[in-house]
């Protein structure tokens, strides 16, 4: 048995999720890392004395099995997600849209529902959801992703009201540009196109976001950081950034 409180991080096999698992372990949590690439989660778990459990947030059976392996969660970080494609609505790919809504929105719904009883039973639970500035802004060619992130944000913000009176805090993290595998996934493995997203700019790193999540998670239980927007200095909005020539 571990004395450390348990934190669950979804999408912990890379990027923000992996960095968050490390930051939370440093803050004293026993971290349960979930993702489809469980081998990557297992490597990180070994490094931070955590636990890796396979998780596909688009699959109810997988979510149920995952939740059964985590009876005592105190903190849930809904991080699994991402974007596919960058097309105008007129050329929208339905499969890409389905992937984005299944992963970001329904994935967050499934995992939150499955772990909520444990979070409440802990007496001091906390749900952190990584949405995006795409959850409050729109941009051309991005409707599939901005639509999904808006919906994920609405789910999270609605829960904030619905859980009033319960011992659960809710924090939404809205990152701007963070250099991870995000763009590689969005552009289906096109490394050049992915690198161009960050050209001439110093983006955030996954560790920058992980630091903020760990800060929110380690405030006293009466302190609820509701929404935290984090952008690189050179980015003013989803559509305005300053790039060095
Ligand atoms: P990333 O490096 O591509 O990480 C995405 C993570 O999501 C991976 O660990 C992946 O794991 C997991 N994932 C995807 N589908 C999944 C599924 N069906 N079941 C379980 N896990 C799944 O990108 P990232 O930037 O760290 O993204 C993390 C979150 O931050 C996402 O919600 C993203 O929308 C959000 N965000 C990113 C940025 C940015 O600029 N990077 C900005 C704002 C918000 P497996 O593939 O192993 O399952």
Short mmCIF file of C-alpha atoms and ligand atoms in Angstrom, two decimals:
data_model
loop_
_atom_site.label_atom_id
_atom_site.label_comp_id
_atom_site.label_asym_id
_atom_site.label_seq_id
_atom_site.Cartn_x
_atom_site.Cartn_y
_atom_site.Cartn_z
CA UNK A 1 0.00 0.00 0.00
CA UNK A 2 1.16 3.48 -0.77
CA UNK A 3 0.67 6.46 1.55
CA UNK A 4 0.83 8.90 -1.33
CA UNK A 5 -2.46 10.27 -2.74
CA UNK A 6 -3.27 8.85 -6.18
CA UNK A 7 -3.32 11.02 -9.29
CA UNK A 8 -4.60 9.67 -12.61
CA UNK A 9 -3.24 11.15 -15.83
CA UNK A 10 -4.84 10.22 -19.16
CA UNK A 11 -2.75 10.48 -22.32
CA UNK A 12 0.37 10.04 -20.18
CA UNK A 13 2.44 8.32 -22.90
CA UNK A 14 3.75 11.56 -24.39
CA UNK A 15 3.78 15.37 -24.32
CA UNK A 16 1.84 17.22 -21.64
CA UNK A 17 0.54 14.04 -20.01
CA UNK A 18 4.00 12.48 -19.59
CA UNK A 19 5.41 15.74 -18.19
CA UNK A 20 2.42 16.07 -15.85
CA UNK A 21 2.94 12.54 -14.52
CA UNK A 22 6.56 13.44 -13.68
CA UNK A 23 5.61 16.79 -12.09
CA UNK A 24 2.86 15.24 -9.96
CA UNK A 25 5.19 12.48 -8.77
CA UNK A 26 7.64 15.20 -7.70
CA UNK A 27 4.77 16.84 -5.80
CA UNK A 28 4.19 13.66 -3.80
CA UNK A 29 1.48 11.83 -5.77
CA UNK A 30 1.39 8.18 -6.72
CA UNK A 31 0.64 8.58 -10.41
CA UNK A 32 -1.41 6.15 -12.50
CA UNK A 33 -0.53 6.69 -16.16
CA UNK A 34 -3.08 5.74 -18.82
CA UNK A 35 -2.79 5.67 -22.62
CA UNK A 36 -2.99 3.22 -25.51
CA UNK A 37 0.84 3.03 -25.76
CA UNK A 38 1.12 1.45 -22.32
CA UNK A 39 4.77 0.49 -22.91
CA UNK A 40 5.68 4.19 -22.91
CA UNK A 41 3.60 4.72 -19.78
CA UNK A 42 5.40 1.79 -18.13
CA UNK A 43 8.82 3.38 -18.80
CA UNK A 44 7.74 6.63 -17.15
CA UNK A 45 6.03 4.75 -14.31
CA UNK A 46 9.27 2.90 -13.57
CA UNK A 47 11.12 6.22 -13.41
CA UNK A 48 8.65 7.88 -10.99
CA UNK A 49 7.50 4.84 -8.97
CA UNK A 50 4.05 5.06 -10.55
CA UNK A 51 1.67 2.59 -12.20
CA UNK A 52 0.91 2.13 -15.89
CA UNK A 53 -2.50 0.87 -17.02
CA UNK A 54 -3.61 0.58 -20.64
CA UNK A 55 -6.38 3.02 -21.48
CA UNK A 56 -8.30 3.82 -24.65
CA UNK A 57 -10.65 6.65 -23.74
CA UNK A 58 -12.80 5.92 -26.82
CA UNK A 59 -13.67 2.45 -25.55
CA UNK A 60 -16.10 1.99 -22.64
CA UNK A 61 -14.72 -1.45 -21.70
CA UNK A 62 -11.18 -0.10 -21.55
CA UNK A 63 -12.31 2.85 -19.40
CA UNK A 64 -14.19 0.52 -17.02
CA UNK A 65 -11.18 -1.80 -16.66
CA UNK A 66 -8.95 1.24 -16.08
CA UNK A 67 -11.26 2.67 -13.40
CA UNK A 68 -11.42 -0.71 -11.67
CA UNK A 69 -7.63 -0.60 -11.36
CA UNK A 70 -7.79 2.82 -9.62
CA UNK A 71 -10.08 2.49 -6.60
CA UNK A 72 -8.66 5.47 -4.68
CA UNK A 73 -8.17 8.41 -7.03
CA UNK A 74 -7.85 11.89 -5.52
CA UNK A 75 -6.82 13.77 -8.68
CA UNK A 76 -7.85 13.16 -12.29
CA UNK A 77 -6.07 14.93 -15.13
CA UNK A 78 -8.17 14.65 -18.30
CA UNK A 79 -5.39 15.22 -20.81
CA UNK A 80 -5.84 12.58 -23.56
CA UNK A 81 -6.81 14.28 -26.78
CA UNK A 82 -5.59 16.08 -29.82
CA UNK A 83 -6.40 17.25 -33.32
CA UNK A 84 -6.67 15.56 -36.72
CA UNK A 85 -6.47 17.62 -39.89
CA UNK A 86 -6.82 21.32 -40.66
CA UNK A 87 -9.51 21.60 -43.31
CA UNK A 88 -12.22 24.12 -44.13
CA UNK A 89 -15.72 23.02 -43.19
CA UNK A 90 -16.50 22.54 -46.89
CA UNK A 91 -13.83 19.82 -47.04
CA UNK A 92 -14.27 18.43 -43.53
CA UNK A 93 -13.31 14.78 -43.06
CA UNK A 94 -15.98 13.07 -40.95
CA UNK A 95 -13.58 10.44 -39.65
CA UNK A 96 -11.25 13.16 -38.37
CA UNK A 97 -14.18 14.89 -36.66
CA UNK A 98 -15.33 11.61 -35.12
CA UNK A 99 -11.80 10.96 -33.80
CA UNK A 100 -11.62 14.44 -32.25
CA UNK A 101 -15.05 14.30 -30.61
CA UNK A 102 -14.59 10.70 -29.44
CA UNK A 103 -11.20 11.39 -27.89
CA UNK A 104 -11.46 14.91 -26.48
CA UNK A 105 -15.15 15.09 -25.57
CA UNK A 106 -16.57 11.61 -25.04
CA UNK A 107 -13.22 10.39 -23.72
CA UNK A 108 -13.29 13.08 -21.02
CA UNK A 109 -16.93 12.24 -20.29
CA UNK A 110 -16.28 8.48 -19.95
CA UNK A 111 -13.21 8.77 -17.72
CA UNK A 112 -14.77 11.50 -15.56
CA UNK A 113 -17.95 9.46 -15.02
CA UNK A 114 -15.97 6.34 -14.20
CA UNK A 115 -13.68 8.03 -11.65
CA UNK A 116 -16.09 10.53 -10.09
CA UNK A 117 -17.31 8.20 -7.29
CA UNK A 118 -13.71 7.62 -6.16
CA UNK A 119 -12.86 11.32 -6.40
CA UNK A 120 -15.87 12.23 -4.24
CA UNK A 121 -15.17 9.38 -1.79
CA UNK A 122 -11.60 10.66 -1.33
CA UNK A 123 -13.09 13.63 0.53
CA UNK A 124 -10.80 16.05 -1.34
CA UNK A 125 -10.98 15.29 -5.07
CA UNK A 126 -9.80 17.37 -8.00
CA UNK A 127 -10.48 17.19 -11.74
CA UNK A 128 -8.08 19.01 -14.06
CA UNK A 129 -9.10 19.09 -17.72
CA UNK A 130 -6.66 20.14 -20.43
CA UNK A 131 -8.78 21.89 -23.02
CA UNK A 132 -7.10 24.61 -25.12
CA UNK A 133 -7.41 28.22 -26.20
CA UNK A 134 -9.28 26.42 -29.02
CA UNK A 135 -11.95 25.86 -26.34
CA UNK A 136 -12.72 29.58 -26.25
CA UNK A 137 -11.60 30.76 -29.71
CA UNK A 138 -12.24 29.66 -33.28
CA UNK A 139 -9.99 29.77 -36.33
CA UNK A 140 -10.39 29.05 -40.04
CA UNK A 141 -9.94 25.36 -40.98
CA UNK A 142 -10.07 24.37 -37.31
CA UNK A 143 -13.78 23.79 -36.67
CA UNK A 144 -13.40 20.09 -35.90
CA UNK A 145 -10.82 20.72 -33.18
CA UNK A 146 -12.21 24.03 -31.86
CA UNK A 147 -15.69 22.45 -31.82
CA UNK A 148 -14.45 19.47 -29.84
CA UNK A 149 -12.43 21.63 -27.42
CA UNK A 150 -15.41 23.96 -26.89
CA UNK A 151 -17.58 20.93 -26.09
CA UNK A 152 -14.96 19.49 -23.74
CA UNK A 153 -14.74 22.87 -21.97
CA UNK A 154 -18.53 23.07 -21.65
CA UNK A 155 -18.59 19.57 -20.11
CA UNK A 156 -15.92 20.55 -17.58
CA UNK A 157 -17.43 23.97 -16.74
CA UNK A 158 -20.91 22.46 -16.33
CA UNK A 159 -19.52 19.94 -13.87
CA UNK A 160 -18.09 22.82 -11.80
CA UNK A 161 -21.66 23.90 -11.01
CA UNK A 162 -23.12 20.42 -10.73
CA UNK A 163 -20.55 19.40 -8.13
CA UNK A 164 -21.10 22.38 -5.83
CA UNK A 165 -21.41 20.99 -2.32
CA UNK A 166 -19.19 17.99 -3.14
CA UNK A 167 -15.53 17.83 -2.08
CA UNK A 168 -14.18 18.12 -5.64
CA UNK A 169 -12.24 21.01 -7.19
CA UNK A 170 -12.31 21.64 -10.94
CA UNK A 171 -9.53 23.30 -12.92
CA UNK A 172 -9.51 23.91 -16.67
CA UNK A 173 -6.11 24.42 -18.30
CA UNK A 174 -6.22 26.25 -21.65
CA UNK A 175 -2.82 26.06 -23.35
CA UNK A 176 -1.78 27.95 -26.45
CA UNK A 177 1.07 26.62 -28.56
CA UNK A 178 2.98 23.76 -26.86
CA UNK A 179 5.63 21.82 -28.77
CA UNK A 180 4.76 18.12 -28.39
CA UNK A 181 3.64 15.39 -30.82
CA UNK A 182 0.37 17.33 -31.16
CA UNK A 183 1.11 18.73 -34.64
CA UNK A 184 2.69 15.46 -35.81
CA UNK A 185 -0.57 13.69 -34.94
CA UNK A 186 -2.65 16.49 -36.46
CA UNK A 187 -0.74 16.27 -39.76
CA UNK A 188 -0.66 12.49 -39.83
CA UNK A 189 3.11 12.13 -39.28
CA UNK A 190 4.22 14.95 -41.64
CA UNK A 191 7.28 16.11 -39.63
CA UNK A 192 8.04 19.14 -41.84
CA UNK A 193 4.50 20.48 -41.62
CA UNK A 194 4.51 19.87 -37.87
CA UNK A 195 7.85 21.71 -37.42
CA UNK A 196 6.55 24.70 -39.43
CA UNK A 197 3.87 25.31 -36.78
CA UNK A 198 6.61 26.36 -34.32
CA UNK A 199 8.84 28.17 -36.83
CA UNK A 200 10.21 31.52 -35.64
CA UNK A 201 8.58 31.21 -32.24
CA UNK A 202 9.60 29.90 -28.84
CA UNK A 203 6.59 27.73 -27.96
CA UNK A 204 5.70 26.42 -24.53
CA UNK A 205 7.09 23.04 -23.52
CA UNK A 206 5.12 20.19 -22.00
CA UNK A 207 6.98 20.89 -18.72
CA UNK A 208 5.65 24.47 -18.70
CA UNK A 209 2.08 23.16 -18.65
CA UNK A 210 2.91 20.37 -16.21
CA UNK A 211 4.29 22.95 -13.74
CA UNK A 212 0.99 24.84 -13.85
CA UNK A 213 -1.06 21.67 -13.36
CA UNK A 214 1.09 20.65 -10.38
CA UNK A 215 0.68 24.16 -8.91
CA UNK A 216 -3.11 23.99 -9.22
CA UNK A 217 -3.16 20.50 -7.73
CA UNK A 218 -1.13 21.47 -4.68
CA UNK A 219 -3.22 24.47 -3.52
CA UNK A 220 -5.21 24.04 -0.28
CA UNK A 221 -8.57 22.32 -0.76
CA UNK A 222 -10.56 25.57 -0.38
CA UNK A 223 -8.67 27.17 -3.31
CA UNK A 224 -10.15 26.36 -6.72
CA UNK A 225 -8.22 27.68 -9.72
CA UNK A 226 -11.09 27.62 -12.21
CA UNK A 227 -9.45 28.45 -15.55
CA UNK A 228 -5.81 28.98 -16.42
CA UNK A 229 -4.86 30.24 -19.89
CA UNK A 230 -1.17 29.66 -20.70
CA UNK A 231 0.41 30.96 -23.91
CA UNK A 232 3.94 31.61 -25.15
CA UNK A 233 4.96 35.27 -24.83
CA UNK A 234 4.90 35.62 -28.62
CA UNK A 235 1.32 34.36 -28.98
CA UNK A 236 -1.61 36.73 -28.38
CA UNK A 237 -4.40 34.44 -29.59
CA UNK A 238 -5.04 31.32 -31.66
CA UNK A 239 -4.61 33.44 -34.80
CA UNK A 240 -2.02 36.09 -33.75
CA UNK A 241 1.61 35.31 -33.03
CA UNK A 242 4.90 37.13 -33.61
CA UNK A 243 7.43 35.08 -35.56
CA UNK A 244 11.12 35.91 -36.01
CA UNK A 245 12.05 36.02 -39.70
P1 LIG B 1 0.60 14.47 -27.69
O1 LIG B 1 2.04 14.50 -27.35
O2 LIG B 1 0.18 14.01 -29.05
O3 LIG B 1 -0.16 13.62 -26.56
C1 LIG B 1 -1.50 13.19 -26.71
C2 LIG B 1 -1.76 12.08 -25.70
O4 LIG B 1 -3.14 11.69 -25.82
C3 LIG B 1 -0.90 10.85 -25.93
O5 LIG B 1 -0.38 10.41 -24.71
C4 LIG B 1 -1.89 9.84 -26.49
O6 LIG B 1 -1.54 8.52 -26.05
C5 LIG B 1 -3.18 10.28 -25.81
N1 LIG B 1 -4.34 9.74 -26.51
C6 LIG B 1 -4.77 9.99 -27.77
N2 LIG B 1 -5.84 9.22 -28.06
C7 LIG B 1 -6.09 8.47 -26.94
C8 LIG B 1 -7.05 7.47 -26.62
N3 LIG B 1 -7.98 7.08 -27.49
N4 LIG B 1 -7.00 6.91 -25.38
C9 LIG B 1 -6.06 7.29 -24.48
N5 LIG B 1 -5.12 8.22 -24.73
C10 LIG B 1 -5.14 8.79 -25.95
O7 LIG B 1 -0.03 15.95 -27.55
P2 LIG B 1 -0.13 16.96 -26.29
O8 LIG B 1 0.14 18.30 -26.83
O9 LIG B 1 0.64 16.48 -25.13
O10 LIG B 1 -1.70 16.87 -25.99
C11 LIG B 1 -2.24 16.69 -24.70
C12 LIG B 1 -3.53 17.51 -24.57
O11 LIG B 1 -3.22 18.89 -24.66
C13 LIG B 1 -4.57 17.23 -25.66
O12 LIG B 1 -5.85 17.19 -25.07
C14 LIG B 1 -4.44 18.45 -26.58
O13 LIG B 1 -5.63 18.70 -27.28
C15 LIG B 1 -4.12 19.52 -25.56
N6 LIG B 1 -3.50 20.74 -26.08
C16 LIG B 1 -2.32 20.69 -26.75
C17 LIG B 1 -1.76 21.88 -27.24
C18 LIG B 1 -0.46 21.90 -28.01
O14 LIG B 1 -0.17 22.93 -28.65
N7 LIG B 1 0.34 20.86 -27.96
C19 LIG B 1 -2.42 23.10 -27.04
C20 LIG B 1 -3.62 23.09 -26.33
C21 LIG B 1 -4.16 21.93 -25.85
P3 LIG B 1 -1.63 7.17 -26.94
O15 LIG B 1 -1.50 7.60 -28.39
O16 LIG B 1 -0.50 6.36 -26.42
O17 LIG B 1 -2.97 6.60 -26.61
#
